[in-house]
Short mmCIF file of C-alpha atoms in Angstrom, two decimals:
data_model
loop_
_atom_site.label_atom_id
_atom_site.label_comp_id
_atom_site.label_asym_id
_atom_site.label_seq_id
_atom_site.Cartn_x
_atom_site.Cartn_y
_atom_site.Cartn_z
CA UNK A 1 2.69 52.12 48.39
CA UNK A 2 5.42 49.60 47.68
CA UNK A 3 2.77 46.84 47.64
CA UNK A 4 0.84 48.66 44.93
CA UNK A 5 4.04 49.11 42.93
CA UNK A 6 4.85 45.39 43.18
CA UNK A 7 1.28 44.39 42.31
CA UNK A 8 1.33 46.72 39.30
CA UNK A 9 4.73 45.44 38.13
CA UNK A 10 3.61 41.83 38.56
CA UNK A 11 0.39 42.49 36.63
CA UNK A 12 2.30 44.14 33.80
CA UNK A 13 4.71 41.21 33.69
CA UNK A 14 1.86 38.66 33.56
CA UNK A 15 0.03 40.57 30.85
CA UNK A 16 3.22 40.82 28.81
CA UNK A 17 3.82 37.08 29.15
CA UNK A 18 0.25 36.31 28.12
CA UNK A 19 0.47 38.74 25.23
CA UNK A 20 3.45 36.89 23.74
CA UNK A 21 1.53 33.61 23.73
CA UNK A 22 -1.21 35.21 21.65
CA UNK A 23 1.38 36.27 19.08
CA UNK A 24 2.66 32.69 18.87
CA UNK A 25 -0.80 31.27 18.18
CA UNK A 26 -1.18 32.73 14.65
CA UNK A 27 2.17 31.15 13.69
CA UNK A 28 0.74 27.73 14.59
CA UNK A 29 -2.37 28.35 12.49
CA UNK A 30 -0.37 29.03 9.31
CA UNK A 31 0.80 25.40 8.81
CA UNK A 32 -2.77 24.16 9.24
CA UNK A 33 -3.83 26.39 6.35
CA UNK A 34 -0.93 25.06 4.28
CA UNK A 35 -1.97 21.49 5.10
CA UNK A 36 -5.52 22.22 3.93
CA UNK A 37 -4.20 23.73 0.70
CA UNK A 38 -1.95 20.68 0.14
CA UNK A 39 -4.88 18.33 0.76
CA UNK A 40 -6.98 20.31 -1.74
CA UNK A 41 -4.21 20.07 -4.35
CA UNK A 42 -3.94 16.31 -3.81
CA UNK A 43 -7.70 15.95 -4.24
CA UNK A 44 -7.55 17.97 -7.47
CA UNK A 45 -4.76 15.81 -8.95
CA UNK A 46 -6.27 12.53 -7.79
CA UNK A 47 -6.15 9.86 -10.49
CA UNK A 48 -8.38 6.87 -11.15
CA UNK A 49 -10.11 5.05 -8.29
CA UNK A 50 -8.87 1.71 -6.97
CA UNK A 51 -11.80 -0.05 -8.65
CA UNK A 52 -10.85 1.50 -12.00
CA UNK A 53 -7.23 0.40 -11.53
CA UNK A 54 -8.36 -3.14 -10.62
CA UNK A 55 -10.56 -3.34 -13.70
CA UNK A 56 -7.68 -2.14 -15.88
CA UNK A 57 -5.43 -4.84 -14.36
CA UNK A 58 -8.04 -7.54 -15.04
CA UNK A 59 -8.37 -6.42 -18.67
CA UNK A 60 -4.64 -6.09 -19.40
CA UNK A 61 -3.35 -9.20 -17.58
CA UNK A 62 -2.31 -12.18 -19.69
CA UNK A 63 -2.71 -15.79 -18.58
CA UNK A 64 0.73 -16.83 -17.32
CA UNK A 65 2.06 -20.09 -18.73
CA UNK A 66 4.29 -21.96 -16.27
CA UNK A 67 6.65 -23.34 -18.94
CA UNK A 68 7.24 -19.88 -20.46
CA UNK A 69 7.62 -18.24 -17.04
CA UNK A 70 10.02 -20.94 -15.86
CA UNK A 71 11.98 -20.76 -19.12
CA UNK A 72 12.55 -17.01 -18.87
CA UNK A 73 10.29 -16.15 -21.82
CA UNK A 74 8.14 -13.69 -19.84
CA UNK A 75 9.46 -10.19 -19.18
CA UNK A 76 9.60 -8.96 -15.62
CA UNK A 77 6.78 -6.52 -14.68
CA UNK A 78 4.38 -8.04 -17.23
CA UNK A 79 0.77 -7.95 -15.99
CA UNK A 80 -0.31 -11.55 -15.50
CA UNK A 81 -3.04 -13.73 -14.06
CA UNK A 82 -3.23 -17.34 -12.86
CA UNK A 83 -5.95 -19.52 -11.34
CA UNK A 84 -5.25 -22.47 -9.10
CA UNK A 85 -5.19 -23.95 -5.62
CA UNK A 86 -3.29 -22.53 -2.65
CA UNK A 87 -0.98 -25.38 -1.62
CA UNK A 88 1.31 -23.70 0.91
CA UNK A 89 1.39 -20.51 2.98
CA UNK A 90 4.88 -19.35 3.97
CA UNK A 91 3.85 -16.03 5.54
CA UNK A 92 0.26 -15.00 6.20
CA UNK A 93 -1.41 -11.65 5.56
CA UNK A 94 -0.51 -8.65 3.47
CA UNK A 95 3.14 -8.83 2.45
CA UNK A 96 3.16 -12.57 3.03
CA UNK A 97 4.00 -15.32 0.56
CA UNK A 98 2.07 -18.38 -0.53
CA UNK A 99 2.23 -21.00 -3.29
CA UNK A 100 -0.42 -21.58 -5.94
CA UNK A 101 -0.43 -24.81 -7.95
CA UNK A 102 -2.04 -24.71 -11.40
CA UNK A 103 -3.07 -27.50 -13.74
CA UNK A 104 -1.33 -26.95 -17.08
CA UNK A 105 -1.76 -29.47 -19.88
CA UNK A 106 -0.56 -32.85 -18.58
CA UNK A 107 1.30 -31.37 -15.61
CA UNK A 108 1.22 -28.84 -12.83
CA UNK A 109 2.84 -25.46 -12.34
CA UNK A 110 3.82 -23.94 -9.01
CA UNK A 111 3.96 -20.18 -8.53
CA UNK A 112 5.19 -18.16 -5.57
CA UNK A 113 2.77 -15.33 -4.80
CA UNK A 114 3.70 -12.21 -2.83
CA UNK A 115 0.43 -10.99 -1.33
CA UNK A 116 0.04 -7.22 -1.72
CA UNK A 117 -3.75 -7.51 -1.90
CA UNK A 118 -5.93 -6.92 1.14
CA UNK A 119 -7.10 -10.52 1.16
CA UNK A 120 -6.18 -13.47 3.34
CA UNK A 121 -5.96 -16.92 1.77
CA UNK A 122 -6.24 -20.42 3.19
CA UNK A 123 -4.62 -23.68 2.14
CA UNK A 124 -6.69 -25.65 -0.42
CA UNK A 125 -8.70 -22.59 -1.49
CA UNK A 126 -9.16 -21.88 -5.20
CA UNK A 127 -7.90 -18.43 -6.15
CA UNK A 128 -7.44 -16.22 -9.18
CA UNK A 129 -4.42 -13.97 -8.84
CA UNK A 130 -3.73 -10.76 -10.79
CA UNK A 131 -0.41 -8.97 -10.52
CA UNK A 132 2.97 -8.44 -12.14
CA UNK A 133 5.53 -11.11 -12.96
CA UNK A 134 8.62 -10.71 -10.75
CA UNK A 135 11.01 -13.32 -12.16
CA UNK A 136 11.92 -16.33 -9.99
CA UNK A 137 12.27 -16.61 -6.23
CA UNK A 138 15.18 -18.21 -4.35
CA UNK A 139 13.68 -21.69 -4.88
CA UNK A 140 13.28 -21.17 -8.64
CA UNK A 141 9.49 -20.71 -8.63
CA UNK A 142 8.07 -18.06 -10.98
CA UNK A 143 6.91 -15.20 -8.72
CA UNK A 144 3.92 -12.88 -8.99
CA UNK A 145 3.45 -9.69 -6.95
CA UNK A 146 -0.31 -9.96 -6.44
CA UNK A 147 -2.46 -6.84 -6.27
CA UNK A 148 -5.80 -8.62 -6.72
CA UNK A 149 -6.76 -12.00 -5.26
CA UNK A 150 -10.23 -13.41 -5.88
#
């Protein structure tokens, strides 16, 4: 008789323990629903595509003149473009820095480029860079934060 009592008490205890886990499961499902709703809201408020933003940058960028950039005549955060040859790579990859040399009139201009585009560059390659003017770097080169590199 005592064995039946213990078996019954143990069964009740196990069922009670299992029952509490079932109650916890719906609480875990609630955040998933909230995440789906948040993702839906983000999709609804989504702006222009990356291609549209790139095209807008290409259309709005002005050709950057080395003399004006070096002389402080260009405002920071102005959308600019340059074309030239990669002459030095300080840091490779996204977030890295490289130098582009341009032919301007009778001389050459050297620009420091911070690569925020998803494109790798090689020394001696011809590139066209689109981005925003970021003033001068520690060496005195006019700097561009590049978002498009072709």
